[in-house]
Each structure stands twice: as C-alpha cells, then as structure tokens.
Coordinates of C-alpha atoms in Angstrom, one line a residue:
M1 CA 1.9 14.8 61.3
T2 CA 2.3 15.9 64.9
A3 CA 3.1 13.5 67.8
T4 CA 1.5 13.0 70.9
P5 CA 3.1 12.9 74.6
E6 CA 5.7 10.1 74.4
V7 CA 4.9 6.6 75.8
E8 CA 6.8 5.6 78.8
L9 CA 8.9 2.6 78.0
P10 CA 10.3 0.2 80.3
D11 CA 13.6 0.7 81.9
S12 CA 14.9 -2.5 80.9
F13 CA 15.7 -3.0 77.2
D14 CA 16.2 -6.8 77.1
G15 CA 12.8 -7.8 76.1
A16 CA 10.1 -6.9 73.7
G17 CA 7.4 -4.4 73.8
T18 CA 3.8 -5.2 73.0
I19 CA 1.9 -3.0 70.5
H20 CA -1.9 -2.7 70.6
N21 CA -4.3 -1.8 67.9
P22 CA -6.1 1.3 69.3
A23 CA -9.3 0.3 67.5
T24 CA -9.8 -3.1 69.0
G25 CA -7.1 -3.4 71.9
A26 CA -6.1 -6.6 70.3
V27 CA -2.3 -7.3 70.1
A28 CA -0.8 -6.0 66.6
G29 CA 2.6 -7.3 67.4
Q30 CA 5.9 -7.3 69.3
V31 CA 9.0 -4.9 69.0
R32 CA 12.4 -5.1 70.5
W33 CA 13.2 -1.8 71.8
T34 CA 16.7 -0.6 71.1
D35 CA 19.0 0.1 74.1
P36 CA 20.2 3.7 73.8
A37 CA 23.8 2.6 74.5
D38 CA 23.8 0.5 71.1
V39 CA 22.9 3.7 68.9
P40 CA 26.4 4.7 68.7
R41 CA 27.4 1.3 67.3
I42 CA 24.5 1.3 64.8
A43 CA 25.6 4.7 63.5
A44 CA 29.0 3.7 63.1
S45 CA 28.3 0.9 61.2
L46 CA 26.2 3.1 58.9
R47 CA 29.0 5.5 58.4
E48 CA 31.1 2.8 57.2
A49 CA 28.5 1.4 54.6
Q50 CA 27.6 4.8 53.5
K51 CA 31.1 5.3 51.9
E52 CA 30.5 2.5 49.3
W53 CA 26.8 3.7 48.9
E54 CA 28.1 7.2 48.0
A55 CA 30.6 5.5 45.6
R56 CA 28.1 3.8 43.4
G57 CA 27.0 7.2 42.3
A58 CA 23.7 8.7 41.6
K59 CA 22.6 6.1 38.8
G60 CA 23.9 3.3 40.7
R61 CA 21.5 4.1 43.8
A62 CA 18.5 4.8 41.5
K63 CA 18.7 1.3 40.4
V64 CA 18.5 0.0 44.0
L65 CA 15.7 2.6 44.7
A66 CA 13.7 1.4 41.8
R67 CA 13.9 -2.4 43.2
Y68 CA 12.8 -1.1 46.3
A69 CA 9.8 0.7 44.8
V70 CA 8.7 -2.6 42.9
W71 CA 9.2 -4.3 46.3
L72 CA 6.7 -1.9 48.0
G73 CA 4.4 -2.3 45.1
D74 CA 4.6 -6.3 45.5
H75 CA 3.9 -6.1 49.3
R76 CA 1.5 -3.4 49.5
D77 CA -1.3 -5.6 50.8
E78 CA 0.8 -6.9 53.6
I79 CA 2.0 -3.5 54.5
E80 CA -1.5 -2.2 54.8
R81 CA -2.9 -4.9 56.9
L82 CA -0.2 -4.1 59.4
L83 CA -0.9 -0.6 59.0
I84 CA -4.7 -1.1 60.0
S85 CA -3.8 -3.5 62.8
E86 CA -1.0 -1.0 64.3
T87 CA -3.1 2.2 64.1
G88 CA -6.7 1.6 63.8
K89 CA -7.0 3.2 60.4
S90 CA -9.6 2.7 57.8
A91 CA -8.7 0.7 54.8
V92 CA -9.1 3.8 52.6
D93 CA -6.8 5.7 54.9
A94 CA -4.3 3.0 55.1
A95 CA -4.2 2.7 51.2
Q96 CA -2.8 6.0 50.9
E97 CA 0.8 5.6 52.1
V98 CA 2.6 3.0 50.0
P99 CA 1.4 4.7 46.6
L100 CA 2.7 8.0 48.1
L101 CA 6.0 6.4 48.6
I102 CA 6.1 4.9 45.2
M103 CA 5.3 8.4 43.6
I104 CA 8.1 10.0 45.5
L105 CA 10.6 7.1 44.5
S106 CA 9.5 7.4 41.1
Y107 CA 10.3 11.3 41.0
Y108 CA 13.6 10.9 42.8
I109 CA 14.9 7.9 40.6
K110 CA 14.5 10.2 37.5
V111 CA 16.1 13.4 39.0
V112 CA 18.6 12.2 41.3
D113 CA 21.5 12.1 38.7
K114 CA 20.8 16.0 38.0
A115 CA 20.4 16.6 41.7
M116 CA 23.8 15.6 42.4
A117 CA 25.7 16.9 39.3
P118 CA 28.0 19.7 40.1
E119 CA 27.0 23.2 39.2
Q120 CA 28.9 25.3 37.1
R121 CA 28.7 28.8 38.2
P122 CA 29.7 32.1 36.4
A123 CA 32.3 34.5 37.2
S124 CA 31.1 37.4 39.2
L125 CA 33.3 39.9 37.5
P126 CA 35.3 39.9 34.2
F127 CA 38.8 39.4 35.8
L128 CA 37.8 36.4 37.6
S129 CA 36.8 34.5 34.6
V130 CA 40.0 33.0 34.5
K131 CA 38.6 30.7 37.1
K132 CA 36.1 27.7 36.8
V133 CA 33.8 27.8 39.5
A134 CA 31.7 24.5 40.4
V135 CA 29.6 23.6 43.4
H136 CA 29.6 20.0 44.4
Y137 CA 27.0 18.2 46.4
R138 CA 28.6 15.9 48.9
P139 CA 26.1 13.6 51.1
R140 CA 26.2 13.8 54.9
P141 CA 27.2 10.3 56.2
V142 CA 24.3 9.6 58.6
V143 CA 20.9 11.2 58.4
G144 CA 18.8 10.7 61.4
I145 CA 14.8 10.5 60.8
I146 CA 12.7 11.0 63.8
A147 CA 9.2 9.9 62.6
P148 CA 5.7 10.4 64.2
W149 CA 2.8 7.8 64.3
N150 CA 0.1 9.3 62.3
Y151 CA 1.5 7.9 58.8
P152 CA 3.8 5.1 60.0
V153 CA 4.9 4.1 56.4
A154 CA 4.9 7.5 54.5
N155 CA 6.3 9.5 57.2
A156 CA 9.0 6.9 58.1
M157 CA 10.2 6.7 54.3
M158 CA 9.3 10.0 52.4
D159 CA 12.4 11.8 53.6
A160 CA 14.6 8.7 53.8
I161 CA 14.2 8.4 50.3
G162 CA 15.8 11.8 49.4
A163 CA 18.6 11.2 52.0
L164 CA 19.2 7.7 50.5
A165 CA 19.1 9.2 46.8
A166 CA 21.7 11.7 47.9
G167 CA 24.1 9.0 48.9
C168 CA 23.6 9.2 52.8
A169 CA 22.8 6.3 55.3
V170 CA 19.8 6.4 57.3
L171 CA 19.1 5.9 61.0
L172 CA 15.3 6.0 61.4
K173 CA 13.7 6.2 64.7
P174 CA 9.9 5.2 64.3
S175 CA 7.4 6.4 66.7
E176 CA 7.2 4.1 69.7
R177 CA 3.6 4.0 69.1
T178 CA 3.8 2.6 65.7
P179 CA 7.2 0.7 65.6
L180 CA 5.9 -2.5 63.5
T181 CA 5.6 -1.0 59.8
A182 CA 9.1 0.2 60.1
E183 CA 10.2 -3.4 60.7
V184 CA 8.6 -4.3 57.4
L185 CA 10.1 -1.4 55.5
L186 CA 13.7 -2.4 56.4
R187 CA 12.9 -5.9 55.6
G188 CA 12.0 -4.6 52.1
W189 CA 15.1 -2.6 51.8
I190 CA 17.4 -5.8 52.4
D191 CA 15.3 -7.9 50.2
S192 CA 15.6 -5.4 47.6
G193 CA 19.5 -6.2 47.5
A194 CA 20.3 -3.0 49.1
P195 CA 23.6 -2.2 51.1
D196 CA 23.2 -2.0 54.8
V197 CA 22.6 1.9 54.9
L198 CA 19.2 1.8 56.5
A199 CA 18.8 0.8 60.0
L200 CA 16.1 1.2 62.7
A201 CA 16.4 2.4 66.4
Q202 CA 13.1 1.6 68.3
G203 CA 12.3 3.4 71.5
A204 CA 11.2 6.9 73.0
R205 CA 12.9 9.9 74.2
E206 CA 16.5 8.3 75.1
V207 CA 16.9 6.6 71.9
S208 CA 15.8 9.9 70.0
E209 CA 18.4 11.8 72.0
A210 CA 21.1 8.9 70.9
V211 CA 19.9 9.3 67.3
I212 CA 20.2 13.2 67.4
D213 CA 23.8 12.7 69.2
N214 CA 25.2 10.3 66.7
S215 CA 23.6 11.7 63.1
D216 CA 25.1 14.3 60.8
Y217 CA 21.7 15.6 60.0
I218 CA 18.3 15.4 61.7
Q219 CA 15.0 15.2 60.0
F220 CA 12.1 15.6 62.5
T221 CA 8.4 15.4 62.1
G222 CA 6.3 16.1 65.3
S223 CA 5.0 18.8 67.5
S224 CA 6.4 22.0 67.7
A225 CA 7.1 21.5 71.4
T226 CA 9.2 18.5 70.7
G227 CA 10.6 20.1 67.5
A228 CA 12.2 22.9 69.8
K229 CA 13.8 20.2 72.0
V230 CA 15.1 18.3 69.0
M231 CA 17.0 21.7 67.7
E232 CA 18.4 22.3 71.2
R233 CA 19.7 18.8 71.5
A234 CA 21.1 19.0 67.9
A235 CA 22.5 22.5 68.6
R236 CA 25.0 20.8 71.3
R237 CA 27.2 19.4 68.0
L238 CA 26.0 22.0 65.7
T239 CA 23.9 19.3 63.8
P240 CA 21.7 20.9 61.0
V241 CA 17.9 20.1 61.5
S242 CA 14.9 20.2 59.1
L243 CA 11.7 20.4 61.4
E244 CA 8.1 19.7 60.0
L245 CA 5.9 20.6 62.9
G246 CA 2.3 21.3 63.9
G247 CA -0.3 23.2 62.3
K248 CA -3.7 24.6 62.7
D249 CA -4.4 24.9 58.9
P250 CA -7.4 27.4 57.8
M251 CA -9.7 27.4 55.1
I252 CA -11.3 30.4 53.7
V253 CA -14.4 30.3 51.6
L254 CA -15.3 33.3 49.8
E255 CA -18.7 34.3 48.7
D256 CA -18.4 33.2 45.3
A257 CA -16.9 29.9 46.0
D258 CA -18.4 26.5 44.7
V259 CA -20.0 25.9 48.0
E260 CA -20.6 22.0 47.7
L261 CA -17.1 21.7 46.5
A262 CA -15.6 23.5 49.5
A263 CA -17.9 21.7 51.9
N264 CA -16.7 18.3 50.8
A265 CA -13.1 19.5 50.6
A266 CA -13.5 20.8 54.2
V267 CA -15.1 17.5 55.6
W268 CA -12.3 15.2 53.7
G269 CA -9.5 17.6 54.7
A270 CA -10.7 17.7 58.5
M271 CA -11.6 13.9 59.0
F272 CA -9.1 12.2 56.7
N273 CA -7.0 9.8 58.9
A274 CA -9.3 10.9 61.8
G275 CA -7.9 14.4 61.5
Q276 CA -4.5 13.2 62.4
T277 CA -2.9 15.0 59.6
C278 CA -0.4 17.9 59.8
V279 CA -2.0 19.7 56.9
S280 CA -5.6 18.8 57.8
V281 CA -8.1 21.5 57.8
E282 CA -8.4 22.4 61.5
R283 CA -10.7 25.8 61.2
V284 CA -12.9 27.4 58.4
Y285 CA -13.6 30.9 57.8
V286 CA -16.7 31.3 55.5
L287 CA -18.0 34.8 54.2
E288 CA -21.4 35.5 55.6
P289 CA -23.5 35.3 52.3
V290 CA -22.5 31.6 51.9
Y291 CA -22.2 30.6 55.5
D292 CA -25.6 28.8 56.3
Q293 CA -25.3 27.0 52.7
F294 CA -21.8 25.9 53.6
V295 CA -22.7 24.7 57.0
A296 CA -25.8 22.7 55.7
A297 CA -23.5 21.1 53.0
T298 CA -21.0 20.4 55.6
V299 CA -23.2 18.7 58.2
K300 CA -25.0 16.7 55.3
A301 CA -21.6 15.4 54.2
V302 CA -20.3 14.5 57.7
E303 CA -23.5 12.5 58.3
N304 CA -22.7 10.2 55.9
L305 CA -19.4 9.3 57.3
K306 CA -18.9 5.9 58.7
V307 CA -16.4 5.4 61.5
G308 CA -14.4 2.1 62.0
A309 CA -11.1 0.3 61.4
G310 CA -10.5 -1.7 58.1
E311 CA -12.8 -2.0 55.2
G312 CA -16.0 -0.2 54.6
Y313 CA -15.3 3.0 56.9
H314 CA -14.2 6.4 56.0
F315 CA -11.8 7.0 58.8
G316 CA -10.7 4.9 61.8
A317 CA -9.5 5.4 65.4
Q318 CA -7.1 8.0 67.0
I319 CA -3.7 6.5 68.0
D320 CA -4.8 6.2 71.6
D321 CA -7.0 7.7 74.5
S322 CA -4.5 10.4 75.2
Q323 CA -5.2 11.7 71.6
V324 CA -9.0 11.3 72.1
A325 CA -8.6 13.4 75.4
I326 CA -7.3 16.4 73.5
T327 CA -10.3 16.2 71.1
E328 CA -12.7 15.9 74.0
R329 CA -11.3 18.8 75.7
H330 CA -11.3 21.2 72.7
V331 CA -15.0 20.2 71.8
N332 CA -16.2 20.2 75.5
D333 CA -14.3 23.6 76.3
A334 CA -16.2 25.0 73.0
I335 CA -19.4 24.0 73.9
A336 CA -19.4 25.3 77.5
A337 CA -18.2 28.4 76.0
G338 CA -21.3 28.8 73.7
A339 CA -20.4 26.8 70.6
K340 CA -22.8 24.2 69.3
A341 CA -21.8 20.8 67.9
L342 CA -24.1 20.1 64.9
T343 CA -22.6 16.6 64.5
G344 CA -20.9 14.3 67.1
G345 CA -19.7 16.2 69.9
K346 CA -19.4 13.0 72.3
R347 CA -17.1 10.0 72.3
P348 CA -19.2 6.8 71.6
E349 CA -19.6 4.1 74.3
G350 CA -17.7 0.9 73.7
P351 CA -14.1 -0.1 72.9
G352 CA -11.6 1.6 70.9
S353 CA -10.0 5.4 70.9
F354 CA -12.8 6.4 68.5
Y355 CA -14.3 10.1 68.3
P356 CA -17.2 10.8 65.9
P357 CA -16.8 13.5 63.2
T358 CA -18.0 16.8 64.9
V359 CA -18.9 20.0 63.2
L360 CA -18.8 22.9 65.5
V361 CA -20.4 26.4 65.0
D362 CA -20.6 29.6 66.9
V363 CA -16.9 29.5 67.6
D364 CA -14.5 32.1 67.9
H365 CA -10.7 32.7 68.8
S366 CA -11.3 32.4 72.7
M367 CA -11.8 28.8 72.1
A368 CA -8.9 26.0 72.0
C369 CA -10.4 24.4 69.0
M370 CA -9.7 27.4 67.0
T371 CA -6.3 28.3 68.4
E372 CA -4.8 24.7 69.5
E373 CA -3.8 22.1 67.2
T374 CA -6.7 19.3 67.7
F375 CA -5.3 16.6 65.6
G376 CA -8.9 14.9 65.8
P377 CA -11.9 14.7 63.7
T378 CA -13.4 18.2 64.4
L379 CA -14.5 20.9 62.0
P380 CA -15.2 24.3 63.6
I381 CA -16.8 26.7 61.2
M382 CA -16.8 30.7 61.9
K383 CA -19.0 33.4 60.0
V384 CA -17.0 36.3 58.8
A385 CA -18.0 39.6 57.4
T386 CA -15.2 40.4 55.1
V387 CA -12.3 38.8 53.4
S388 CA -10.0 41.1 55.4
E389 CA -11.4 39.8 58.5
A390 CA -10.9 36.2 57.3
I391 CA -7.3 36.8 56.4
R392 CA -6.7 38.4 59.8
L393 CA -8.1 35.5 61.6
A394 CA -6.4 33.0 59.5
N395 CA -3.2 34.6 60.3
D396 CA -3.9 35.0 64.1
S397 CA -2.1 31.9 64.8
Q398 CA 1.3 30.7 66.1
Y399 CA 1.3 28.1 63.3
G400 CA 1.8 28.4 59.5
L401 CA 2.0 25.2 57.7
S402 CA -0.6 25.4 55.0
A403 CA -4.0 26.8 54.1
S404 CA -6.9 26.7 51.6
V405 CA -8.8 29.2 49.5
F406 CA -12.2 28.7 48.0
S407 CA -13.4 31.1 45.0
K408 CA -14.4 30.6 41.5
D409 CA -12.2 33.6 40.7
I410 CA -8.6 32.0 40.6
E411 CA -6.7 35.3 40.6
R412 CA -8.9 36.7 43.4
A413 CA -8.0 33.3 45.4
K414 CA -4.4 34.0 44.9
A415 CA -4.4 37.5 46.0
V416 CA -5.8 36.0 49.2
A417 CA -3.4 33.3 49.3
L418 CA -0.4 35.6 49.1
Q419 CA -1.6 37.4 52.3
L420 CA -1.6 34.3 54.3
D421 CA 1.3 33.6 56.6
C422 CA 2.0 29.9 55.9
G423 CA 4.2 27.7 53.7
A424 CA 1.7 26.5 51.2
V425 CA -1.7 27.6 50.0
N426 CA -4.4 25.2 48.0
I427 CA -6.8 26.8 45.9
N428 CA -10.1 25.1 45.5
D429 CA -8.6 22.0 47.1
V430 CA -7.0 20.8 50.3
I431 CA -3.8 18.8 51.1
S432 CA -2.7 18.7 47.5
N433 CA 0.5 20.4 48.3
L434 CA 1.7 17.3 49.9
M435 CA 1.9 15.4 46.7
C436 CA 3.7 18.2 44.8
T437 CA 7.3 16.9 45.2
T438 CA 8.7 19.7 43.0
A439 CA 7.5 22.3 45.5
P440 CA 8.9 22.6 49.0
M441 CA 6.7 21.9 52.0
G442 CA 7.5 23.8 54.9
G443 CA 6.1 25.7 57.7
W444 CA 6.3 29.3 59.0
K445 CA 6.3 30.4 62.7
T446 CA 6.3 27.3 65.1
S447 CA 5.1 24.9 62.3
G448 CA 8.8 24.2 61.4
I449 CA 12.2 25.3 60.0
G450 CA 13.5 24.0 56.6
A451 CA 11.2 22.2 54.0
R452 CA 10.7 18.5 52.6
F453 CA 10.5 17.9 48.8
G454 CA 11.1 21.0 46.8
G455 CA 12.5 19.2 43.6
L456 CA 16.3 18.8 43.4
D457 CA 16.3 20.7 46.8
G458 CA 14.7 17.5 48.4
V459 CA 18.0 15.5 47.6
R460 CA 20.2 18.4 48.1
K461 CA 19.2 19.3 51.5
F462 CA 21.0 16.2 52.8
C463 CA 24.4 17.2 51.4
K464 CA 27.0 19.7 52.1
Q465 CA 28.0 22.1 49.5
E466 CA 31.5 22.1 48.4
T467 CA 32.9 24.8 46.2
V468 CA 35.9 23.9 44.0
V469 CA 37.7 26.7 42.2
A470 CA 40.0 25.7 39.2
P471 CA 42.1 27.7 36.9
R472 CA 41.1 27.9 33.2
T473 CA 44.7 29.1 32.3
N474 CA 48.2 29.5 34.4
V475 CA 48.7 32.9 32.9
G476 CA 48.9 35.3 35.7
A477 CA 48.6 32.9 38.4
G478 CA 50.6 34.2 41.4
G479 CA 51.2 37.6 40.1
N480 CA 49.9 39.3 43.3
Y481 CA 51.3 37.0 46.0
Y482 CA 52.9 39.2 48.6
N483 CA 53.5 41.9 46.1
N484 CA 52.9 45.0 48.2
S485 CA 55.3 47.4 46.4
H486 CA 54.1 50.9 46.1
K487 CA 53.6 50.4 42.3
A488 CA 51.6 47.1 42.8
L489 CA 49.4 48.6 45.5
A490 CA 48.4 51.8 43.3
R491 CA 47.8 49.4 40.4
M492 CA 45.5 47.2 42.5
N493 CA 43.6 50.3 44.2
K494 CA 43.0 51.6 40.8
L495 CA 41.5 48.3 39.3
M496 CA 39.5 47.8 42.6
T497 CA 38.1 51.4 42.0
K498 CA 37.0 50.7 38.5
L499 CA 35.5 47.2 39.3
A500 CA 33.6 48.5 42.3
L501 CA 32.1 51.6 40.5
A502 CA 32.0 51.0 37.0
R503 CA 29.4 48.3 36.7
P504 CA 26.8 49.9 39.0
R505 CA 27.1 53.3 37.1
R506 CA 26.4 51.4 33.8
T507 CA 23.3 49.7 35.4
A508 CA 22.0 52.9 36.7
K509 CA 21.8 54.4 33.3

C-alpha cells in the first residue's frame, strides 16, 4: 500500500483534473482539485459537525454505519466499474475492496459500544480503594486520512470506519492518482443519511500538508520516505500519527512444506493487484531440498496467469509508467548481475502500464529486487541451506511489515515466525493477517509506527484517554491537605514504608 512519487498538479486550482485509465489511456473521469487555502475551512466545518456526531453515542453511530454498509453492497457494481476504469485493475482484483469494507463495518458495528464504554480500573493499593477509577475514551475531533492509490476504496475507508465509529469527523485526502472512487464513497455516506462528518480534500503535496496542519490525528498509508515527511510535519503541532508504510515481505519455505500450496500462495501473494500491495510476497527463501520443486511449481502457476484490465484476467496494469519503471529497473539490474528470469522479464509492446509476471532465480542481497520495495509483479526466489540462514536473510531488511512461513509442522513454523522481525507472520498462507480485524496490523522498522485494526483498539486509537477519579465515600477526604505537623509527617512516612515494602516481600515468599 505504498505510494509512488507524487503527480505534479497545476498551480491553478480553479479547474478540473483529468484522470486516465493506466491500462488503456482512456479518460476515466474528472476531478476538481481542492485549493489548499480551503482546507482550514473544511476542517472547521467538520469540527463543528463532529460535536453532534459524538453526542449520538456509539449505538447511534452504529446505525448510520449499518446503513452505509448496505449502501456499499447495493452499489458494489458501480464502484468496481469505476475502480477498473481508474486503476486498470482486473475484475477479480477490483472485486476484493467493497467486501473488505463491509466486513470491517460489520465488525465495528458490533463492537463499537464496548470499545467506547468507560473502563473501570482497580485500585493499585488498598488505601486507594476509597477511589473509583474510570478511563473514558474521547474521540479526536478531526482525523486526517491520507490514502494511497493501490486500493482506492479499501484504503480510503478501512481506517475511516474506525474513526467514524469512535465519533470523530474524517477529512480524507485520496491519492491524486485515484481520486474518483473517493467521490463515490462520499456520495454513499451522504445518501445513507449520515451527517457531514466526512469530507474530501483532493490534491497532492500542498493539500496533504494542509490536511496535516488542520487535523487532530493523522493516519497515513504510503511509502516510508513520505511517511517520515508526514511525521515531521505533524510534529510541528504535536499531532499524533499512525503510519502504515512500505514492505519487502519475505516468505520462508521449509523442506517439509506442502510445496504446491507454498508455490501457489507465493504466486498469488506476489502478483495479486499487479504486486501493488504492501503485504505482497516480495522475496522467497526456499530450503535446498525442495528448491527445484518449488521453482518448477511456481513457474507452472505463473505461466497460467492472464494479464489485462477488467474481466477474464488475473491482474491488471500498474498504476502508471513510473511504477513500471521501478519494476523494470529491479528486473534488469538483477539480470545484469547474474539472475535469470524464468518467466516475463521484459515489458510487453503496446499501450498500457503493464508488466508481465516475472519469476527471478539466482538472486542475492546485492540486488535491488531483494532489498528494495518493488511494488510490481515480480517473484525473486533464493535457495538457502539452513533455516537459520533463511531467518537471517529475511531479517536483513530495513522493512518489517509482514512475512509468511510454510511447513507441515505448525509448531516448527511458529518457532520460525517468532524469530522474524516484523509485525505479522502468516503460517501456510499469505496476506491473511489483513483480514484479521481483531489483531493489530502494523510494521516494525521503517514499515511504520502504530497499527490499524487490533480489535477494540481499532476504534480507541482515534481517541484521547481521560481518567476520572471519583470518591467512593467522603470519609477521610482532605485529611492530609497541608497537614505538615511532625506527627502527621511521621505517620505518613510510616504508612508509605509499609506500603512500599510489605507487598514485594509477600510476593517474594
């Protein structure tokens, strides 16, 4: 879910921009760019509307979210047609996004009441039992979401759902490459009878900066380099951020793996959405005893893939020629350094930002295809002698988003998983952690800060915590206020000594 370098927008914001289908070059639609100077006004309007939205309570907001889920289901065909037109996706790739949103909505509709309920906390010491301690979750008024282009529907709203459920207003900045579907998503929100707590800011860098400057929390999905700039900008106002950034996700195939399963998982995980997925399989380490079998099965699976936009294809175009250029560079540099392309390896003639599914072997970590995020339909495979070597190479990366391990021995696979430096590991599967809304999805190292989802935390992350300490009884209240007599001090010191020493001593026994 990483972004490519930003598109240059015209200096004037009084006209519409034209969006082209990267598969055909045809016009997908028009969008009116937002003047960055208008963003403070948009944010102020959201901030005002948020008050009533919060006052509805969790159950009231859940009803609105339920209507929105129904609307998304009713308009799925329309959304997917636009997705294909805007991104050049295959129909099967486009078909994933709306159901994912409905799944997330269904989950948070059920748990939002519990997520926003005050939490009662026990007293830490006996003498504090005279107090009732409760932690309340208060929504941040305006959450700014800066979304990428690779999943214009899912990535635009998957975080917005949690924020809206919490009672926040959302200021969404879609990618300037894929702004059209966001307009439809906003229309659906309005048609669902929802209040004006969701708004769009269309544009590139200057609009993103204005969103950061006028929001109370920032959720950014994109490249690690841009994520660092987002965090730096947000730090000027101490605005908290959650960053889901780049990845170079490894797969490890042990010698006891189901090789056919692993090969097909690798192909799907690498080629799905033309490889333009943050948690795609970007490099594979295969134990020597099954290496040849794995490579053969992978090549066979790749040779059955059909590339093209719309129906009847496995995956479609890359988002534009700049993204194809990265894929080309990684493949060409690897081949020049001694790697072999067993499939693909060369951009086809003709229109469209397409690149063929490419299996690379004889690769190593001196090659960019094994160390830099490609974000394209490539699958580099490396032979390793031992499990420890596979783990070492998998961890030899600036990234740490997710990974996968294949073995028929699940406990052995778990042991390997817990030695990998990343936010999530799938065993005998790929990408499935993205569907697990009860678990956090976050990256280590330069793959991000914070996490999306995580059960109740997927709502609470957009809130401020407020502790309220109330008395259980008025007995003893004020007894120590400015009581600094010698007797009072001696009594306090004696009490504190007992409290500090008695409990650890009992525990030690």
